mmCIF file of C-alpha atoms and ligand atoms in Angstrom:
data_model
loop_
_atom_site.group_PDB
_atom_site.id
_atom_site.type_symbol
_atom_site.label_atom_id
_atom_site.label_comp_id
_atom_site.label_asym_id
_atom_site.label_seq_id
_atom_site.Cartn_x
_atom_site.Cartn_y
_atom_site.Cartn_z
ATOM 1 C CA UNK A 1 77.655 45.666 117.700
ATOM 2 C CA UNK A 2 79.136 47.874 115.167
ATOM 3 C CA UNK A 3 76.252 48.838 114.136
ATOM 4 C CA UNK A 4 75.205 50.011 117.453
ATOM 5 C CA UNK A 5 78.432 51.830 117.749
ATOM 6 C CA UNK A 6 78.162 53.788 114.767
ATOM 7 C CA UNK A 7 74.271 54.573 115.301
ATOM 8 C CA UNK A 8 74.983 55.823 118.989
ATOM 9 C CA UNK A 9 77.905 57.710 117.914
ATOM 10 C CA UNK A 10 76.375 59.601 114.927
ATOM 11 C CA UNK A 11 73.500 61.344 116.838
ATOM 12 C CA UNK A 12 76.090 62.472 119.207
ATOM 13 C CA UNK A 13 78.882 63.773 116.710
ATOM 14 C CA UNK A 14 76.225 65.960 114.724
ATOM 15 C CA UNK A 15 74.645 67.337 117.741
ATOM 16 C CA UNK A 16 78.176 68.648 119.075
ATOM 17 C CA UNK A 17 78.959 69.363 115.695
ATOM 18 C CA UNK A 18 75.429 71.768 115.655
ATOM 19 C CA UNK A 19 77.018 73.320 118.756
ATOM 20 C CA UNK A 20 80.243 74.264 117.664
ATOM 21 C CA UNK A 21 78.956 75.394 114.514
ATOM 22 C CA UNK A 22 76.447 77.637 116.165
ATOM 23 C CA UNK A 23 79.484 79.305 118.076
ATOM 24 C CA UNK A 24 81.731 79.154 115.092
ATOM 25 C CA UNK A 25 78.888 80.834 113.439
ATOM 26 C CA UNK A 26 78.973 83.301 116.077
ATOM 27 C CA UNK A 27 81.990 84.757 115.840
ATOM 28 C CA UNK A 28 82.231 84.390 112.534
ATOM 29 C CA UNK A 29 79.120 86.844 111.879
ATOM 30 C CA UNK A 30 80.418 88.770 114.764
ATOM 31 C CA UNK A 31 84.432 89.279 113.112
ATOM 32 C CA UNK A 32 82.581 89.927 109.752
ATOM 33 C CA UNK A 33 80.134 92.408 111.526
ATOM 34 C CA UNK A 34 82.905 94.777 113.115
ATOM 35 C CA UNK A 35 84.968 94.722 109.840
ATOM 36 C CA UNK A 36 81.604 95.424 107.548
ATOM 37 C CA UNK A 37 80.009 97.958 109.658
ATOM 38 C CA UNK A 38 81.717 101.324 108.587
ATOM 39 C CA UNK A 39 81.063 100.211 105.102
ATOM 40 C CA UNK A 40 77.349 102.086 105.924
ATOM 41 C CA UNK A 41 79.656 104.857 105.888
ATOM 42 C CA UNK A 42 80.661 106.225 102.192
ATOM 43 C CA UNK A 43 84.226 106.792 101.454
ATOM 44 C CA UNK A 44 85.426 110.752 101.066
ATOM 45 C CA UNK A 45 84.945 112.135 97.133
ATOM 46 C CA UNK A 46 87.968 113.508 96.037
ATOM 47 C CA UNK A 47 88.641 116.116 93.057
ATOM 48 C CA UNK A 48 91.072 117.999 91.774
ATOM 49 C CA UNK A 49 89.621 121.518 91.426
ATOM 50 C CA UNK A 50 92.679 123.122 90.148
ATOM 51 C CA UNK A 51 95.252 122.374 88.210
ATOM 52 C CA UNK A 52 98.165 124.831 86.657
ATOM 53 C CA UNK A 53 101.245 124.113 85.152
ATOM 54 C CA UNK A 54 103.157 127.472 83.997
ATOM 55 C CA UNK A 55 105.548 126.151 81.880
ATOM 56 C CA UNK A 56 102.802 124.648 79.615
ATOM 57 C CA UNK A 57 101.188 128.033 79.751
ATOM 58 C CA UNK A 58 102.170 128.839 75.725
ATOM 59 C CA UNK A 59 101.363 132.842 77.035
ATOM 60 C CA UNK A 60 103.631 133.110 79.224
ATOM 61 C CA UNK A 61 106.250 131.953 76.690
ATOM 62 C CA UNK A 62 108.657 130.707 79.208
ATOM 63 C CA UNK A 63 109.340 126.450 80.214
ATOM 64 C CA UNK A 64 111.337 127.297 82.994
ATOM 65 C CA UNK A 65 108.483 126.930 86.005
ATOM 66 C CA UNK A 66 107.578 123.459 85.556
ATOM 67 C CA UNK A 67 106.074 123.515 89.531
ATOM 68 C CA UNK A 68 102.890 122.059 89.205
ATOM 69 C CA UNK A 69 100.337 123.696 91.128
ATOM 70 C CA UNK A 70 96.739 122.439 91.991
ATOM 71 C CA UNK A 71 94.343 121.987 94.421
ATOM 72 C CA UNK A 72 92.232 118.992 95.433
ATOM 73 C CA UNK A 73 89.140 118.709 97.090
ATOM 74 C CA UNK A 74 88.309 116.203 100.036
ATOM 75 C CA UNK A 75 84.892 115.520 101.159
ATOM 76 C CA UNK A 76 83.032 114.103 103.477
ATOM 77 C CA UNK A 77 79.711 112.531 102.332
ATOM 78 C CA UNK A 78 78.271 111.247 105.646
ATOM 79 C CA UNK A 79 75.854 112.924 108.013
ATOM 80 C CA UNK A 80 76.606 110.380 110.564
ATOM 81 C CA UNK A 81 80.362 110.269 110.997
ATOM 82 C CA UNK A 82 83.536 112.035 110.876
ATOM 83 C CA UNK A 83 86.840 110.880 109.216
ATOM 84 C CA UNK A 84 89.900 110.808 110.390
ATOM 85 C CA UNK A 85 92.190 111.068 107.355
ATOM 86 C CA UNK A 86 96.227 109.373 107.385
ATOM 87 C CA UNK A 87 98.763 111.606 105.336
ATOM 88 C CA UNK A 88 97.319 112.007 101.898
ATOM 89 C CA UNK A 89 99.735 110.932 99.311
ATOM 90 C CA UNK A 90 99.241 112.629 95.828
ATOM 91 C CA UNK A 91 101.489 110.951 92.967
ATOM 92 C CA UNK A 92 102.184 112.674 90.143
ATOM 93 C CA UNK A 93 102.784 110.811 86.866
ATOM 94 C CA UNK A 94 102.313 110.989 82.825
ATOM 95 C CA UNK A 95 99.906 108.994 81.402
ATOM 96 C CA UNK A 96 102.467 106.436 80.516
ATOM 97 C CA UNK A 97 103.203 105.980 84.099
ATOM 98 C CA UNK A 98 106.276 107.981 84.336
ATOM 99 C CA UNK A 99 107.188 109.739 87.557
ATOM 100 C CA UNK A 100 107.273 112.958 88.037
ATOM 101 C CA UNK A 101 106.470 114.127 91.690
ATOM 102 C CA UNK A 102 104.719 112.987 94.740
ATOM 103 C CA UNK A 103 103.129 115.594 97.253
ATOM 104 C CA UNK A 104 101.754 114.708 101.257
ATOM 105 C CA UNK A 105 99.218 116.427 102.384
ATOM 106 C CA UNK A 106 99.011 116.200 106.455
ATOM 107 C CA UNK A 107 96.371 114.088 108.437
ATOM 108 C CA UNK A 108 93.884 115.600 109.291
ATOM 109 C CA UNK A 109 90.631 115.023 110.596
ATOM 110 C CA UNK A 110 87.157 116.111 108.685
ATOM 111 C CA UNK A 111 83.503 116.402 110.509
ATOM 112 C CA UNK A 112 80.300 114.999 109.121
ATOM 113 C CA UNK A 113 79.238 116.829 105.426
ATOM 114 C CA UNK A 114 82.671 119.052 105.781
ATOM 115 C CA UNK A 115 84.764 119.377 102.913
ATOM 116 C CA UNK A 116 88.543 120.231 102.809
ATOM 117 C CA UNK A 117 90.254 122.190 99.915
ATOM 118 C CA UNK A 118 94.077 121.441 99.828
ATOM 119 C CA UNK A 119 96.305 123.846 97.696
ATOM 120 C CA UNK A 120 99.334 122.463 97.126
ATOM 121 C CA UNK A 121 102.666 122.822 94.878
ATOM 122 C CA UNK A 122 105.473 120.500 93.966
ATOM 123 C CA UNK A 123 109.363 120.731 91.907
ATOM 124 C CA UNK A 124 109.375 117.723 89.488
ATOM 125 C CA UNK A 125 112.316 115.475 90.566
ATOM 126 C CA UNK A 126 113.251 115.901 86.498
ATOM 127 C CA UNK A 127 111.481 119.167 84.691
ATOM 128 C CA UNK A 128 111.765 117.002 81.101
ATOM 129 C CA UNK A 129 109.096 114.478 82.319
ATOM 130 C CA UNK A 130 106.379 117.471 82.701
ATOM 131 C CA UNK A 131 107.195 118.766 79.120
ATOM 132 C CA UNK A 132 107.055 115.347 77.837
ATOM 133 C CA UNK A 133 103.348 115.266 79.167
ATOM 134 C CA UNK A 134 102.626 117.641 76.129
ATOM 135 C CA UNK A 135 100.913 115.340 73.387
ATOM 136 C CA UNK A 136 101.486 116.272 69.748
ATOM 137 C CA UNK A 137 98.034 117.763 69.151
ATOM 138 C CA UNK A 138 99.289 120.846 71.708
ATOM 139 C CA UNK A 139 97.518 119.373 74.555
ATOM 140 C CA UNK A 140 98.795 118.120 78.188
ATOM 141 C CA UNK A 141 97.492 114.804 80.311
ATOM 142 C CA UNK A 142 98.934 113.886 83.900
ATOM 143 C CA UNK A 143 97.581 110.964 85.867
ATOM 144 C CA UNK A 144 96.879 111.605 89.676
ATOM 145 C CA UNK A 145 96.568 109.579 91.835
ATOM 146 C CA UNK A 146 95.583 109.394 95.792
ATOM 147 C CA UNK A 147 96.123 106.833 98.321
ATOM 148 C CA UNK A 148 95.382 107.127 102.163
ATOM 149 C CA UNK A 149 93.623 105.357 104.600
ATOM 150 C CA UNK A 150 90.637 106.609 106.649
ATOM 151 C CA UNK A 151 88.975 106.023 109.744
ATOM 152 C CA UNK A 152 85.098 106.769 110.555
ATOM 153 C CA UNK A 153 84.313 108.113 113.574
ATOM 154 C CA UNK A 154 80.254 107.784 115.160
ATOM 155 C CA UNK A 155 79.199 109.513 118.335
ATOM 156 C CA UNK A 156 81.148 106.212 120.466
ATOM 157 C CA UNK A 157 83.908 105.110 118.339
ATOM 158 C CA UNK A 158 86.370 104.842 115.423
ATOM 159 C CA UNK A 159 86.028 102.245 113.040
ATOM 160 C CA UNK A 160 89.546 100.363 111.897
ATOM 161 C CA UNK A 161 91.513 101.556 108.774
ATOM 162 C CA UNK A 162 90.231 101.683 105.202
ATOM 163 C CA UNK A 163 91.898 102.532 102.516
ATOM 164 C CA UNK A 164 91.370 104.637 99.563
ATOM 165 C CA UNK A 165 92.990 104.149 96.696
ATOM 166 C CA UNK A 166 92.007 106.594 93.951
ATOM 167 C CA UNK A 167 92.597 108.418 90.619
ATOM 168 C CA UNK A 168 92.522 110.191 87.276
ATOM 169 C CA UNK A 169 93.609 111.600 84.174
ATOM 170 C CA UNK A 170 93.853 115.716 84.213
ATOM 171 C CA UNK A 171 94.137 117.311 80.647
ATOM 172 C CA UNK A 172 95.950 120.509 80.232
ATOM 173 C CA UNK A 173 95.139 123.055 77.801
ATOM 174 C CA UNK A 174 97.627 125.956 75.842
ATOM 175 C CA UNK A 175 96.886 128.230 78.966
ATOM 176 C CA UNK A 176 98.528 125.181 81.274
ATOM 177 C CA UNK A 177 95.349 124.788 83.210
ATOM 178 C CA UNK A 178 93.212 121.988 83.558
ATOM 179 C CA UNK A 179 91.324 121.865 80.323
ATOM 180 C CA UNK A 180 87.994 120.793 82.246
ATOM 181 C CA UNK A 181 86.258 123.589 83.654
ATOM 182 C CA UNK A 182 84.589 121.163 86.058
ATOM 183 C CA UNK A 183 86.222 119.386 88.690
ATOM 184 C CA UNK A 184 87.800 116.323 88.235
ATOM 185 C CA UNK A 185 86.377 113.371 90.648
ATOM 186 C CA UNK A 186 89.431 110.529 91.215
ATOM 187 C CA UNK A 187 87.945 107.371 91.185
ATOM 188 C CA UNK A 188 88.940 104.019 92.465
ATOM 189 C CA UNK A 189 90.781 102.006 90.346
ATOM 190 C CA UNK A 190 90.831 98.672 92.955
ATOM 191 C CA UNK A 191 88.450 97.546 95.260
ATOM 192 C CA UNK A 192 90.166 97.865 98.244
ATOM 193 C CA UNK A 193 87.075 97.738 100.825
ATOM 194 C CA UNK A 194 85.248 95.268 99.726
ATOM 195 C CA UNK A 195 87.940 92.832 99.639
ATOM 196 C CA UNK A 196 87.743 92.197 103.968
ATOM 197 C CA UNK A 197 84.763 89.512 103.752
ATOM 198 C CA UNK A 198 86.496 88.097 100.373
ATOM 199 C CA UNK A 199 89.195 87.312 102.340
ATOM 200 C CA UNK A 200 87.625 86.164 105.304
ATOM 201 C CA UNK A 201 85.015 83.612 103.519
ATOM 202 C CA UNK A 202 87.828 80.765 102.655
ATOM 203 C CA UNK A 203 88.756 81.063 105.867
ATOM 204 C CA UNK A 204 85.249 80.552 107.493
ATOM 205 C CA UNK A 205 84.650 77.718 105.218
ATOM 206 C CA UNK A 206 88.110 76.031 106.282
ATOM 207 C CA UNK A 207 87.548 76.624 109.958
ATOM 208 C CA UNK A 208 84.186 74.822 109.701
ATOM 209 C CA UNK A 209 85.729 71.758 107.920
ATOM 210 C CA UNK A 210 88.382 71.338 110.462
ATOM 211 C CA UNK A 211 85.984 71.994 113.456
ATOM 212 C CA UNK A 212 83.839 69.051 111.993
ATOM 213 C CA UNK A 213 86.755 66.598 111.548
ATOM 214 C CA UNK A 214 88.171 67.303 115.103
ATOM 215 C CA UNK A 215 84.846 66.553 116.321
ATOM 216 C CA UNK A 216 83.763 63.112 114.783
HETATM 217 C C1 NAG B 301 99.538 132.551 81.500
HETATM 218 O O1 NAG B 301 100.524 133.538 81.369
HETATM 219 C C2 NAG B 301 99.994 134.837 81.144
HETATM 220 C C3 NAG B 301 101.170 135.777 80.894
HETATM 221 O O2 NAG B 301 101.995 135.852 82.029
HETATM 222 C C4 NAG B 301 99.177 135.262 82.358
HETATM 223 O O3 NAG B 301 98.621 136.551 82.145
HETATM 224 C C5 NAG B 301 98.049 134.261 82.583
HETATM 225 O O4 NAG B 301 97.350 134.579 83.754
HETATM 226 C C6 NAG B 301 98.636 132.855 82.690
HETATM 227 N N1 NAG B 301 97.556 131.903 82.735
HETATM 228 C C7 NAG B 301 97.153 131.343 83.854
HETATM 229 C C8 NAG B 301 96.065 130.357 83.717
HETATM 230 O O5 NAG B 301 97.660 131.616 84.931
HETATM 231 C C1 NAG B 302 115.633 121.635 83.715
HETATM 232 O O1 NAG B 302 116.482 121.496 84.836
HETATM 233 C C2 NAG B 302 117.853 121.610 84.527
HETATM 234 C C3 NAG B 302 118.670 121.378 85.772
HETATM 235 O O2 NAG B 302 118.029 120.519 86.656
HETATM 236 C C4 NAG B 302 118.158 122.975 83.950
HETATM 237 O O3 NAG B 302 119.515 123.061 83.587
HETATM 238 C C5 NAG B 302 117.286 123.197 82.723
HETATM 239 O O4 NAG B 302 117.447 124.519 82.260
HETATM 240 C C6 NAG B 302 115.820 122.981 83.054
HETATM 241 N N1 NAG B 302 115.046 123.071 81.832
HETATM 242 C C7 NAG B 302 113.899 123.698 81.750
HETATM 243 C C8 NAG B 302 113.248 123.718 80.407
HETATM 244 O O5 NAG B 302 113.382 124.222 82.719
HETATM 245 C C1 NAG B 303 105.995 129.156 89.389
HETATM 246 O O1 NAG B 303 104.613 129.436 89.210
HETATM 247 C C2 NAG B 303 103.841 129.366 90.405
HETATM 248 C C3 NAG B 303 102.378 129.559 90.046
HETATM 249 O O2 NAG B 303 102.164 130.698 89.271
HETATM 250 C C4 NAG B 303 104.327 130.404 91.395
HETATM 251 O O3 NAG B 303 103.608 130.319 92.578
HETATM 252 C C5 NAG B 303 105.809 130.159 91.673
HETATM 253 O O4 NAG B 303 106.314 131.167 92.505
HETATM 254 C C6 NAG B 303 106.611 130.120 90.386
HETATM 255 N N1 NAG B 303 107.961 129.696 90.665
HETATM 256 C C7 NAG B 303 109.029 130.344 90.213
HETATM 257 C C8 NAG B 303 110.345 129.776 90.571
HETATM 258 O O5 NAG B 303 108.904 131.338 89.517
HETATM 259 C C1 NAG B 304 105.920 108.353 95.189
HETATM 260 O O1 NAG B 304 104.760 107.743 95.748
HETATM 261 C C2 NAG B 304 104.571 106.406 95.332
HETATM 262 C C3 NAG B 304 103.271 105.896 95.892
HETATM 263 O O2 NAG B 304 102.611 106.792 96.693
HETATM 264 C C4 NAG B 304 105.737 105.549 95.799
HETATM 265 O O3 NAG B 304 105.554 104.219 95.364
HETATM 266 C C5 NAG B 304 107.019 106.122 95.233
HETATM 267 O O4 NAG B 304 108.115 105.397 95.755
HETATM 268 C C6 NAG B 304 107.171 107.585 95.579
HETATM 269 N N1 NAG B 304 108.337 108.105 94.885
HETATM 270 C C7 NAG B 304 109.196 108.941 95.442
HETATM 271 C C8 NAG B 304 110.358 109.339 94.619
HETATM 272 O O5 NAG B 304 109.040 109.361 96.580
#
């Protein structure tokens, strides 16, 4: 009898189990679909073009103007979308981490293959942490970095929020400019868009497991 129980149940369970699953499955691919997609999209290259610090300018003989003044570079690299950038925060620090200024620059939004340059300038909350960037062989380093969050926009909608989380080291030469004559490209130090499906697969696997005990 028992027998016959179990072998009339089985058949049964797994075959509403296959149902669910195929549902579960679903939405599952659908969820991971509208998160992925914009990832076809590339995120915006950013640079700092242009970098001057006066009072490390040994010509000018003076340490007083310790502004620091630059100019970084947004773009866009997609053909097929535009990006809707959130305030762009710029952090200023020494290579050892320690602070020095932070700058915003606005939201704004950038079309398809456009590219935004952003001059900017900023006081140091202390002037003593910018000379202290000076290393002993004559030569300045700061560490920039750039965190916002983006949205991509296609001819029917705007994708959710991704963020971008970049940066870089800028050397400063005797003249108080950036000591590379090319621009500097700020890179990603985290992966910060990738992580979505990361974070979604324990959950996917858990759901599963639960939707097969509630069944049988
Ligand atoms: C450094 O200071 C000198 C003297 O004022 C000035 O001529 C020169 O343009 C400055 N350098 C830069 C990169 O601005
Ligand atoms: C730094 O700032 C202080 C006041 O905030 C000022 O007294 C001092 O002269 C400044 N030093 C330099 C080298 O600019
Ligand atoms: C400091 O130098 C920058 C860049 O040359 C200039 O725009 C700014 O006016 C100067 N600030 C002062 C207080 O002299
Ligand atoms: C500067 O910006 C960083 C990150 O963008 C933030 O953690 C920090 O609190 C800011 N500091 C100041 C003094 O605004």
């Amino acid at each position: 009898m028992s027998r016959l129980e179990a072998e009339g149940r089985a058949p049964s369970c797994w075959w509403r189990f296959g149902f669910w699953l195929i549902i579960i499955a679903g939405l599952i691919i659908l969820i991971v679909w509208i998160n992925l997609r914009p990832t076809g999209s590339d995120i915006p290259k950013c640079s700092i073009e242009y970098f001057y610090v006066p009072a490390l300018n040994k010509t000018l003989n003076s340490r007083l103007n310790t502004t620091l003044n630059f100019m970084v570079r947004l773009a866009n690299p997609n053909s097929e979308q535009g990006i809707y950038y959130d305030d762009v925060h710029l952090s200023f620090s020494s290579v050892t981490y320690v602070f020095i200024a932070n700058y915003t620059v606005p939201r704004f939004y950038q079309g398809r293959k456009k590219k935004a340059k952003k001059w900017g300038q900023v006081v140091p909350l202390n002037n003593q942490t910018v000379l202290e960037a000076v290393l002993p062989n004559g030569l300045a380093s700061f560490r920039i970095n750039l965190k916002t969050q983006v949205r991509y926009k296609n001819s029917f909608w705007k994708t959710r929020r991704f963020g971008v989380v970049v940066g870089a080291e800028v050397g400063v030469n005797g003249d108080g400019v950036k000591a590379n004559k090319k621009g500097i490209r700020l890179k990603k130090s985290d992966s910060s868009s990738s992580s979505s499906l990361r974070s979604y697969f324990p959950v996917c696997v858990l759901t599963n497991l639960l939707v097969f005990f509630a069944i049988c």
